[in-house]
Structures are given as structure tokens and as C-alpha cells.
CSV table of C-alpha atoms and ligand atoms in Angstrom, one decimal:
chain,number,residue,atom,x,y,z
A,1,UNK,CA,-26.3,-308.7,88.2
A,2,UNK,CA,-26.0,-311.1,85.0
A,3,UNK,CA,-29.6,-312.5,85.8
A,4,UNK,CA,-31.0,-309.4,85.0
A,5,UNK,CA,-28.8,-308.8,81.3
A,6,UNK,CA,-30.0,-312.2,80.8
A,7,UNK,CA,-33.5,-311.8,81.6
A,8,UNK,CA,-33.8,-308.4,79.5
A,9,UNK,CA,-32.3,-309.9,76.8
A,10,UNK,CA,-35.0,-312.5,76.7
A,11,UNK,CA,-37.8,-309.7,76.9
A,12,UNK,CA,-36.6,-307.6,74.6
A,13,UNK,CA,-35.4,-310.6,72.2
A,14,UNK,CA,-39.0,-311.0,71.7
A,15,UNK,CA,-40.5,-307.8,72.0
A,16,UNK,CA,-43.0,-306.6,69.2
A,17,UNK,CA,-43.6,-303.4,67.2
A,18,UNK,CA,-46.5,-303.2,65.3
A,19,UNK,CA,-47.6,-299.5,65.0
A,20,UNK,CA,-45.7,-296.2,65.8
A,21,UNK,CA,-46.4,-295.8,69.6
A,22,UNK,CA,-45.1,-299.6,70.5
A,23,UNK,CA,-42.1,-298.8,68.4
A,24,UNK,CA,-41.8,-295.4,70.6
A,25,UNK,CA,-42.1,-298.1,74.2
A,26,UNK,CA,-39.5,-300.1,72.7
A,27,UNK,CA,-37.2,-297.0,72.5
A,28,UNK,CA,-37.9,-295.7,75.6
A,29,UNK,CA,-37.4,-299.6,77.8
A,30,UNK,CA,-34.4,-300.8,75.7
A,31,UNK,CA,-32.7,-297.9,74.3
A,32,UNK,CA,-33.3,-294.3,75.7
A,33,UNK,CA,-31.1,-292.8,78.2
A,34,UNK,CA,-33.5,-293.8,81.0
A,35,UNK,CA,-33.8,-297.6,79.3
A,36,UNK,CA,-33.3,-300.3,81.8
A,37,UNK,CA,-30.1,-301.1,80.3
A,38,UNK,CA,-28.4,-297.4,80.7
A,39,UNK,CA,-29.7,-298.1,84.8
A,40,UNK,CA,-27.7,-301.6,84.8
A,41,UNK,CA,-24.8,-299.0,83.3
A,42,UNK,CA,-25.3,-296.9,86.2
A,43,UNK,CA,-24.5,-300.3,88.5
A,44,UNK,CA,-21.4,-300.8,86.6
A,45,UNK,CA,-20.0,-298.3,89.5
A,46,UNK,CA,-21.2,-300.9,92.6
A,47,UNK,CA,-19.5,-304.0,91.3
A,48,UNK,CA,-16.4,-305.3,92.4
A,49,UNK,CA,-13.4,-304.9,90.5
A,50,UNK,CA,-12.6,-308.5,89.9
A,51,UNK,CA,-16.1,-309.0,88.6
A,52,UNK,CA,-16.3,-305.1,86.6
A,53,UNK,CA,-14.4,-306.8,83.4
A,54,UNK,CA,-17.2,-309.9,82.4
A,55,UNK,CA,-20.0,-307.1,83.8
A,56,UNK,CA,-19.1,-304.5,81.2
A,57,UNK,CA,-18.7,-307.2,78.7
A,58,UNK,CA,-22.3,-308.7,78.8
A,59,UNK,CA,-24.0,-305.0,79.2
A,60,UNK,CA,-22.3,-304.2,75.8
A,61,UNK,CA,-23.4,-307.7,74.4
A,62,UNK,CA,-27.2,-306.6,75.6
A,63,UNK,CA,-26.7,-303.1,73.9
A,64,UNK,CA,-25.8,-304.2,71.0
A,65,UNK,CA,-28.5,-306.1,70.7
A,66,UNK,CA,-30.6,-303.7,71.8
A,67,UNK,CA,-30.0,-301.7,68.6
A,68,UNK,CA,-29.9,-304.6,66.4
A,69,UNK,CA,-33.6,-305.8,67.2
A,70,UNK,CA,-35.0,-302.1,67.5
A,71,UNK,CA,-33.5,-301.3,63.8
A,72,UNK,CA,-35.5,-304.7,63.0
A,73,UNK,CA,-38.5,-303.7,64.1
A,74,UNK,CA,-38.2,-300.0,62.0
A,75,UNK,CA,-37.2,-301.5,58.8
A,76,UNK,CA,-40.6,-304.0,59.6
A,77,UNK,CA,-42.3,-301.1,60.2
A,78,UNK,CA,-41.3,-299.4,56.8
A,79,UNK,CA,-42.1,-302.5,55.2
A,80,UNK,CA,-45.4,-302.6,56.1
A,81,UNK,CA,-46.4,-298.7,55.5
A,82,UNK,CA,-45.0,-299.1,52.0
A,83,UNK,CA,-46.9,-302.4,52.0
A,84,UNK,CA,-50.0,-300.1,52.5
A,85,UNK,CA,-49.3,-297.4,49.9
A,86,UNK,CA,-48.7,-299.8,47.2
A,87,UNK,CA,-52.1,-300.8,47.4
A,88,UNK,CA,-53.8,-299.0,46.0
A,89,UNK,CA,-57.8,-300.1,45.4
A,90,UNK,CA,-58.7,-299.0,42.2
A,91,UNK,CA,-62.6,-299.8,42.7
A,92,UNK,CA,-62.9,-296.8,45.1
A,93,UNK,CA,-64.5,-293.3,43.4
A,94,UNK,CA,-62.4,-290.6,43.4
A,95,UNK,CA,-61.4,-288.4,45.5
A,96,UNK,CA,-63.4,-285.3,43.4
A,97,UNK,CA,-60.5,-282.3,42.9
A,98,UNK,CA,-61.4,-279.2,43.9
A,99,UNK,CA,-60.2,-276.3,41.3
A,100,UNK,CA,-60.9,-273.3,41.9
A,101,UNK,CA,-62.2,-270.7,39.4
A,102,UNK,CA,-61.3,-267.4,37.7
A,103,UNK,CA,-62.1,-264.4,39.2
A,104,UNK,CA,-64.3,-262.6,36.9
A,105,UNK,CA,-61.8,-259.8,36.5
A,106,UNK,CA,-59.4,-261.9,35.2
A,107,UNK,CA,-62.0,-263.9,32.6
A,108,UNK,CA,-62.9,-260.6,31.5
A,109,UNK,CA,-59.0,-259.5,31.0
A,110,UNK,CA,-57.8,-262.4,29.4
A,111,UNK,CA,-60.8,-261.6,27.0
A,112,UNK,CA,-60.4,-258.6,26.7
A,113,UNK,CA,-56.3,-259.0,26.1
A,114,UNK,CA,-57.2,-262.6,23.7
A,115,UNK,CA,-59.0,-259.5,21.3
A,116,UNK,CA,-56.4,-257.2,21.1
A,117,UNK,CA,-53.8,-259.3,20.8
A,118,UNK,CA,-55.3,-260.5,17.8
A,119,UNK,CA,-55.6,-257.3,16.7
A,120,UNK,CA,-51.6,-257.4,16.8
A,121,UNK,CA,-51.1,-255.5,20.5
A,122,UNK,CA,-48.6,-257.1,23.0
A,123,UNK,CA,-49.2,-257.2,26.6
A,124,UNK,CA,-46.9,-254.5,28.7
A,125,UNK,CA,-47.0,-254.2,32.4
A,126,UNK,CA,-45.1,-251.9,34.8
A,127,UNK,CA,-45.2,-250.8,38.6
A,128,UNK,CA,-47.8,-250.0,41.1
A,129,UNK,CA,-46.0,-247.7,42.6
A,130,UNK,CA,-44.9,-244.8,40.7
A,131,UNK,CA,-43.3,-240.3,40.5
A,132,UNK,CA,-45.0,-237.6,39.5
A,133,UNK,CA,-43.4,-237.6,36.5
A,134,UNK,CA,-44.6,-240.9,35.1
A,135,UNK,CA,-48.5,-240.5,36.2
A,136,UNK,CA,-48.5,-236.8,35.6
A,137,UNK,CA,-46.0,-234.4,33.8
A,138,UNK,CA,-44.6,-237.0,31.0
A,139,UNK,CA,-48.4,-237.1,30.4
A,140,UNK,CA,-48.8,-233.6,30.4
A,141,UNK,CA,-50.6,-232.8,33.6
A,142,UNK,CA,-49.0,-229.2,34.2
A,143,UNK,CA,-47.7,-228.3,37.2
A,144,UNK,CA,-50.5,-227.2,39.7
A,145,UNK,CA,-52.9,-227.8,36.8
A,146,UNK,CA,-56.9,-228.9,38.1
A,147,UNK,CA,-56.5,-232.2,36.0
A,148,UNK,CA,-54.4,-233.4,38.5
A,149,UNK,CA,-57.2,-233.8,40.9
A,150,UNK,CA,-59.2,-235.2,38.2
A,151,UNK,CA,-57.2,-238.1,39.6
A,152,UNK,CA,-57.5,-238.4,43.9
A,153,UNK,CA,-54.2,-239.6,44.1
A,154,UNK,CA,-52.7,-241.4,46.9
A,155,UNK,CA,-49.3,-240.2,47.9
A,156,UNK,CA,-46.6,-242.2,49.9
A,157,UNK,CA,-44.4,-239.7,49.9
A,158,UNK,CA,-44.2,-235.9,48.6
A,159,UNK,CA,-41.1,-233.9,47.3
A,160,UNK,CA,-40.3,-236.5,45.4
A,161,UNK,CA,-43.6,-237.7,45.1
A,162,UNK,CA,-44.0,-241.4,45.4
A,163,UNK,CA,-47.5,-242.4,44.8
A,164,UNK,CA,-50.0,-245.3,43.8
A,165,UNK,CA,-50.2,-244.7,40.0
A,166,UNK,CA,-54.4,-243.4,39.0
A,167,UNK,CA,-54.0,-245.0,35.9
A,168,UNK,CA,-51.4,-247.2,33.7
A,169,UNK,CA,-50.5,-244.7,30.8
A,170,UNK,CA,-47.5,-244.4,33.6
A,171,UNK,CA,-46.7,-247.7,31.2
A,172,UNK,CA,-47.5,-245.9,28.5
A,173,UNK,CA,-44.2,-243.5,28.6
A,174,UNK,CA,-42.2,-246.5,30.1
A,175,UNK,CA,-42.8,-248.3,27.1
A,176,UNK,CA,-42.3,-245.4,24.9
A,177,UNK,CA,-38.9,-244.2,27.1
A,178,UNK,CA,-37.3,-247.7,26.6
A,179,UNK,CA,-38.0,-247.9,22.8
A,180,UNK,CA,-38.1,-246.6,19.3
A,181,UNK,CA,-41.7,-246.9,17.3
A,182,UNK,CA,-43.7,-248.4,16.5
A,183,UNK,CA,-45.1,-249.7,19.3
A,184,UNK,CA,-48.9,-251.2,19.6
A,185,UNK,CA,-49.5,-252.5,23.3
A,186,UNK,CA,-52.0,-253.0,25.6
A,187,UNK,CA,-51.5,-252.7,29.8
A,188,UNK,CA,-54.0,-254.1,32.0
A,189,UNK,CA,-53.0,-253.3,35.9
A,190,UNK,CA,-54.5,-252.6,38.1
A,191,UNK,CA,-54.7,-248.6,39.4
A,192,UNK,CA,-55.7,-246.7,43.2
A,193,UNK,CA,-58.1,-243.4,43.5
A,194,UNK,CA,-59.1,-241.7,46.4
A,195,UNK,CA,-63.1,-241.7,46.0
A,196,UNK,CA,-65.3,-242.7,48.4
A,197,UNK,CA,-66.5,-246.4,48.6
A,198,UNK,CA,-69.6,-247.5,47.0
A,199,UNK,CA,-71.3,-249.7,43.8
A,200,UNK,CA,-69.8,-247.5,41.5
A,201,UNK,CA,-66.3,-246.8,42.7
A,202,UNK,CA,-64.1,-248.1,45.1
A,203,UNK,CA,-60.1,-247.5,46.2
A,204,UNK,CA,-58.9,-249.6,43.1
A,205,UNK,CA,-60.0,-250.8,40.4
A,206,UNK,CA,-58.4,-252.6,36.9
A,207,UNK,CA,-58.0,-251.5,33.8
A,208,UNK,CA,-56.4,-251.8,30.3
A,209,UNK,CA,-54.9,-248.9,28.4
A,210,UNK,CA,-53.5,-249.1,24.4
A,211,UNK,CA,-50.9,-247.5,22.8
A,212,UNK,CA,-50.4,-247.7,18.9
A,213,UNK,CA,-47.6,-245.3,18.1
A,214,UNK,CA,-46.3,-245.6,14.4
A,215,UNK,CA,-46.8,-243.3,11.4
A,216,UNK,CA,-49.5,-242.0,9.7
A,217,UNK,CA,-51.4,-243.5,12.8
A,218,UNK,CA,-55.5,-241.4,12.8
A,219,UNK,CA,-58.5,-241.6,13.8
A,220,UNK,CA,-59.8,-243.7,12.2
A,221,UNK,CA,-57.5,-246.6,13.3
A,222,UNK,CA,-58.5,-245.6,16.8
A,223,UNK,CA,-62.0,-246.1,15.7
A,224,UNK,CA,-62.1,-249.5,13.9
A,225,UNK,CA,-59.8,-250.5,16.7
A,226,UNK,CA,-62.3,-249.9,19.4
A,227,UNK,CA,-65.0,-250.7,16.8
A,228,UNK,CA,-63.7,-254.4,16.0
A,229,UNK,CA,-63.2,-255.0,19.7
A,230,UNK,CA,-66.9,-253.8,20.7
A,231,UNK,CA,-68.2,-255.9,18.4
A,232,UNK,CA,-65.8,-259.3,19.3
A,233,UNK,CA,-66.6,-258.1,22.5
A,234,UNK,CA,-70.2,-257.1,23.6
A,235,UNK,CA,-72.2,-259.5,20.5
A,236,UNK,CA,-71.6,-258.3,16.4
A,237,UNK,CA,-74.7,-256.0,16.1
A,238,UNK,CA,-73.0,-253.3,18.2
A,239,UNK,CA,-72.6,-249.7,16.6
A,240,UNK,CA,-69.9,-247.3,18.9
A,241,UNK,CA,-69.9,-243.5,19.0
A,242,UNK,CA,-67.1,-240.7,20.2
A,243,UNK,CA,-68.6,-237.6,22.6
A,244,UNK,CA,-65.9,-235.1,22.3
A,245,UNK,CA,-64.1,-234.7,26.0
A,246,UNK,CA,-60.7,-233.8,28.1
A,247,UNK,CA,-57.5,-235.5,28.8
A,248,UNK,CA,-54.2,-233.8,29.0
A,249,UNK,CA,-52.2,-236.5,26.5
A,250,UNK,CA,-54.6,-237.0,24.0
A,251,UNK,CA,-56.1,-234.3,21.9
A,252,UNK,CA,-58.3,-234.7,20.5
A,253,UNK,CA,-59.7,-236.6,23.3
A,254,UNK,CA,-63.2,-238.4,23.7
A,255,UNK,CA,-65.0,-240.9,25.8
A,256,UNK,CA,-66.3,-243.8,23.9
A,257,UNK,CA,-69.7,-244.8,24.1
A,258,UNK,CA,-71.4,-248.3,22.9
A,259,UNK,CA,-74.9,-249.1,22.0
A,260,UNK,CA,-76.3,-250.7,25.2
A,261,UNK,CA,-76.5,-254.5,23.8
A,262,UNK,CA,-79.4,-255.0,26.2
A,263,UNK,CA,-82.0,-252.8,25.6
A,264,UNK,CA,-80.4,-252.6,21.6
A,265,UNK,CA,-80.6,-249.3,22.2
A,266,UNK,CA,-84.8,-248.3,23.0
A,267,UNK,CA,-83.8,-247.5,26.5
A,268,UNK,CA,-82.9,-249.5,30.2
A,269,UNK,CA,-82.0,-249.4,33.3
A,270,UNK,CA,-78.4,-250.3,32.2
A,271,UNK,CA,-78.3,-247.3,29.2
A,272,UNK,CA,-79.9,-245.2,31.4
A,273,UNK,CA,-82.8,-244.9,28.8
A,274,UNK,CA,-80.1,-243.5,26.4
A,275,UNK,CA,-79.8,-246.7,24.4
A,276,UNK,CA,-75.7,-245.9,24.9
A,277,UNK,CA,-73.8,-247.0,27.5
A,278,UNK,CA,-70.0,-245.3,28.4
A,279,UNK,CA,-66.8,-247.9,28.2
A,280,UNK,CA,-63.8,-246.2,28.3
A,281,UNK,CA,-61.6,-242.7,26.9
A,282,UNK,CA,-59.9,-242.0,24.1
A,283,UNK,CA,-57.7,-240.4,21.6
A,284,UNK,CA,-55.1,-238.9,19.6
A,285,UNK,CA,-51.4,-239.4,21.4
A,286,UNK,CA,-50.4,-235.8,21.9
A,287,UNK,CA,-47.6,-234.6,20.7
A,288,UNK,CA,-46.4,-233.0,23.6
A,289,UNK,CA,-46.1,-236.6,25.2
A,290,UNK,CA,-44.6,-237.9,22.5
A,291,UNK,CA,-41.2,-236.0,22.4
A,292,UNK,CA,-41.7,-236.2,26.8
A,293,UNK,CA,-40.7,-240.0,26.0
A,294,UNK,CA,-37.9,-238.6,23.1
A,295,UNK,CA,-40.6,-239.8,19.6
A,296,UNK,CA,-40.1,-237.0,17.2
A,297,UNK,CA,-44.0,-235.6,17.0
A,298,UNK,CA,-43.2,-234.8,12.6
A,299,UNK,CA,-42.9,-238.8,12.3
A,300,UNK,CA,-44.7,-240.4,14.2
A,301,UNK,CA,-48.8,-240.4,15.6
A,302,UNK,CA,-50.2,-242.0,17.7
A,303,UNK,CA,-53.7,-243.1,19.5
A,304,UNK,CA,-54.4,-244.2,22.6
A,305,UNK,CA,-57.7,-245.8,25.2
A,306,UNK,CA,-58.2,-246.8,28.3
A,307,UNK,CA,-61.3,-248.6,29.9
A,308,UNK,CA,-61.5,-250.4,33.2
A,309,UNK,CA,-61.7,-253.6,33.4
A,310,UNK,CA,-65.1,-253.5,36.0
A,311,UNK,CA,-67.0,-251.6,34.7
A,312,UNK,CA,-66.6,-253.9,31.5
A,313,UNK,CA,-67.1,-256.8,34.0
A,314,UNK,CA,-70.3,-254.7,35.1
A,315,UNK,CA,-71.2,-253.9,31.9
A,316,UNK,CA,-71.1,-257.7,30.6
A,317,UNK,CA,-72.5,-259.6,33.4
A,318,UNK,CA,-75.4,-256.9,34.9
A,319,UNK,CA,-73.3,-256.7,38.2
A,320,UNK,CA,-74.5,-253.8,40.3
A,321,UNK,CA,-71.8,-253.2,42.8
A,322,UNK,CA,-68.4,-252.6,42.0
A,323,UNK,CA,-67.9,-254.5,45.7
A,324,UNK,CA,-68.5,-257.5,45.1
A,325,UNK,CA,-65.4,-258.1,43.5
A,326,UNK,CA,-62.9,-257.5,46.2
A,327,UNK,CA,-65.7,-259.1,48.7
A,328,UNK,CA,-63.9,-262.7,48.1
A,329,UNK,CA,-67.4,-264.8,48.2
A,330,UNK,CA,-66.9,-267.2,47.2
A,331,UNK,CA,-71.1,-267.5,46.7
A,332,UNK,CA,-70.6,-264.4,43.7
A,333,UNK,CA,-67.3,-266.3,42.6
A,334,UNK,CA,-68.7,-269.2,41.9
A,335,UNK,CA,-70.9,-267.7,39.4
A,336,UNK,CA,-68.1,-267.4,37.1
A,337,UNK,CA,-66.6,-270.9,36.7
A,338,UNK,CA,-66.5,-272.7,33.5
A,339,UNK,CA,-67.6,-269.3,32.1
B,1,LIG,N1,-55.8,-242.2,31.5
B,1,LIG,C1,-57.4,-241.8,31.7
B,1,LIG,C2,-57.6,-242.2,33.0
B,1,LIG,O1,-57.7,-243.1,33.6
B,1,LIG,C3,-57.9,-243.3,30.5
B,1,LIG,C4,-57.1,-243.1,28.4
B,1,LIG,C5,-56.4,-243.0,28.4
B,1,LIG,C6,-57.7,-241.9,28.5
B,1,LIG,C7,-56.1,-243.0,27.1
B,1,LIG,C8,-57.8,-242.0,27.0
B,1,LIG,C9,-56.3,-241.9,26.6
B,1,LIG,O2,-58.9,-241.8,32.9
């Protein structure tokens, strides 16, 4: 029996482990519950009583020796590993860093924000799930008025209504309710409309709306703000024009067109040979909307505008299908890297 202990001791003392597999093999053979040493402990029962004490001591020493050896093998292995990672071969070529690129919608959104920020607008955001009051009632859409159907709405719950916002005008309401004029803010964000998906329309898109409320704000301020944006974004020679329109929350309301930056007005496919392309809606904030938000419409006036970021991006880069923005095809997305 004592011979066996000696033999195991010799074997474990001369053991080496140069990789994790060998280390694990050592652990299995000498330390684990199924090891040679554990088996000897089982034999202890069968040993005559007068030898039990001496054999038990020898076994305990063997067990300690095995544990110590294992510890030292483990330490050696770790120092090999750390030596490996300490020595970087500086002559090797670098591993190229795979950088992601910004989505075209983000690129255009950031550029639009930059232009409006320089005109003194800050950025406001709000929730995508809204109630009827913020999306319609506060914006002067009368109950059961057909204007509510201008924006086909996704309802999440009815009575009381919870819905996905159809425009970011909801953020204008939140801003005016929670603060005091003056306000000069733009609201970028995602909006949802239940429209048949085609090259021109999707069930969601992004808007940037703007709101400016102060004393003596007039239509001239709206025109100048949009004109400045159009020239900065589409080029110096860009012209703008306003066409009378209707929105429940603005009075008067106008559709905003810019002169076609592709053909410079001579007529092309983009402007359908009219020389003008539409970029959004606008108008003077209806006094009812100001009053709904607790603002004295005798003292304050304001303008608002809204543009679809997808539309602006499609015009700028001559993209002919809105679905490309959400298909996640890297061949499309890669073209905007570094823009
Ligand atoms: N909220 C309008 C829309 O989504 C756009 C708009 C904003 C029009 C502000 C006028 C003034 O259709």
C-alpha cells in the first residue's frame, strides 16, 4: 500500500502541463473525486487498524502534495498566457476597424437640426404613443371631423384612445403646455400612418416639425426661416414658394415648395416638369391651439412647419423608393458612409 503512495507521489511530482488540456488531465488523475488518490482513501476502510493511522497520514500528505503541484502548474500556465499577451508584434499590419456608418435618415436629420439650431431653435422630443388629446383635440381637430381621417391612424386602444402619433405636432403641444413663451424648437421623430406601402409611402416615417411662438411673430418670419433652411440645405440659388392649404392647427396654412434643384426650374422628372417640389406644410399657429395650451393668443403668436425627413432625403439623394430606408440592405446603406 505504501508503495502505491510513493509511486503516485513520484508520478505527480514529475508531471508537466503546458496547456489547459494537460492541466485538466492532471486534475482528473490526482485531484478530482475519481482520482487515484480518492481511490486510495476508499481503500483505507480495508486496512488493518494498527496501520490505519500511518497510512492515513501518508495519504493526507499525498493529497497536499497533489494540491500544491496543481497550484504551481496553474501559476506556470497563467504566466505563459500573460507573456503571450504582453508581447505584441508591432511589425504586423493592423486589424482593420469595422466602423459602422450613419443611416441616411440620421445624416439628413442631423444636418437639418444643425441648420435650425443656428437659427436659434433647440430640439424637443416626445413619446411615440400618444392620446387623442395631444394628437388631435389640442391641435384643433374637432371631434368626428373628417380632417382626422387625413392621417390614417393606428389605434392601440379605444375609449379612451391610445394611438401611435401621426405627426410630431404632439410635441409642440407638450412643449407649450409645460412652459411659457417664447418657444423656438424643432421636433424630430418617428411617426406612424396606416397607409398602403408603396415606393412613395410607408406605415412609418420621420418628421421634423418646427414651432416658434413669441410676441409679434408673423408670416414673414416663417418665410425667412424656411428660405434660410432651403438655401443652406439645397443650395444658394434655391427659391421657395407658399401655396395656400389647410391644416386644422394653422391659420393661414401653406404648402411649402422649393425650386427644383435638379433642373433649376426648366422641368425634369423629379419636379414633374413643374420646376417646383413640395417639401412640407406650414402656417401660423391657430389661436385656438395656443389657448388650449394656456397661452394668451392676444399677446403671443407663432408659426409652425413640418417636413418629412424621408422626403427631404429622397429629394437630396434622388432616391426613388422609400422602402429602401427600412430594408437594411447594406449595399444601399453603404453608399452614404462618409457623406
Ligand atoms: N403636422 C402636419 C402633418 O404632419 C405638418 C404641419 C406641421 C403642417 C406644422 C403645418 C404646420 O401633416
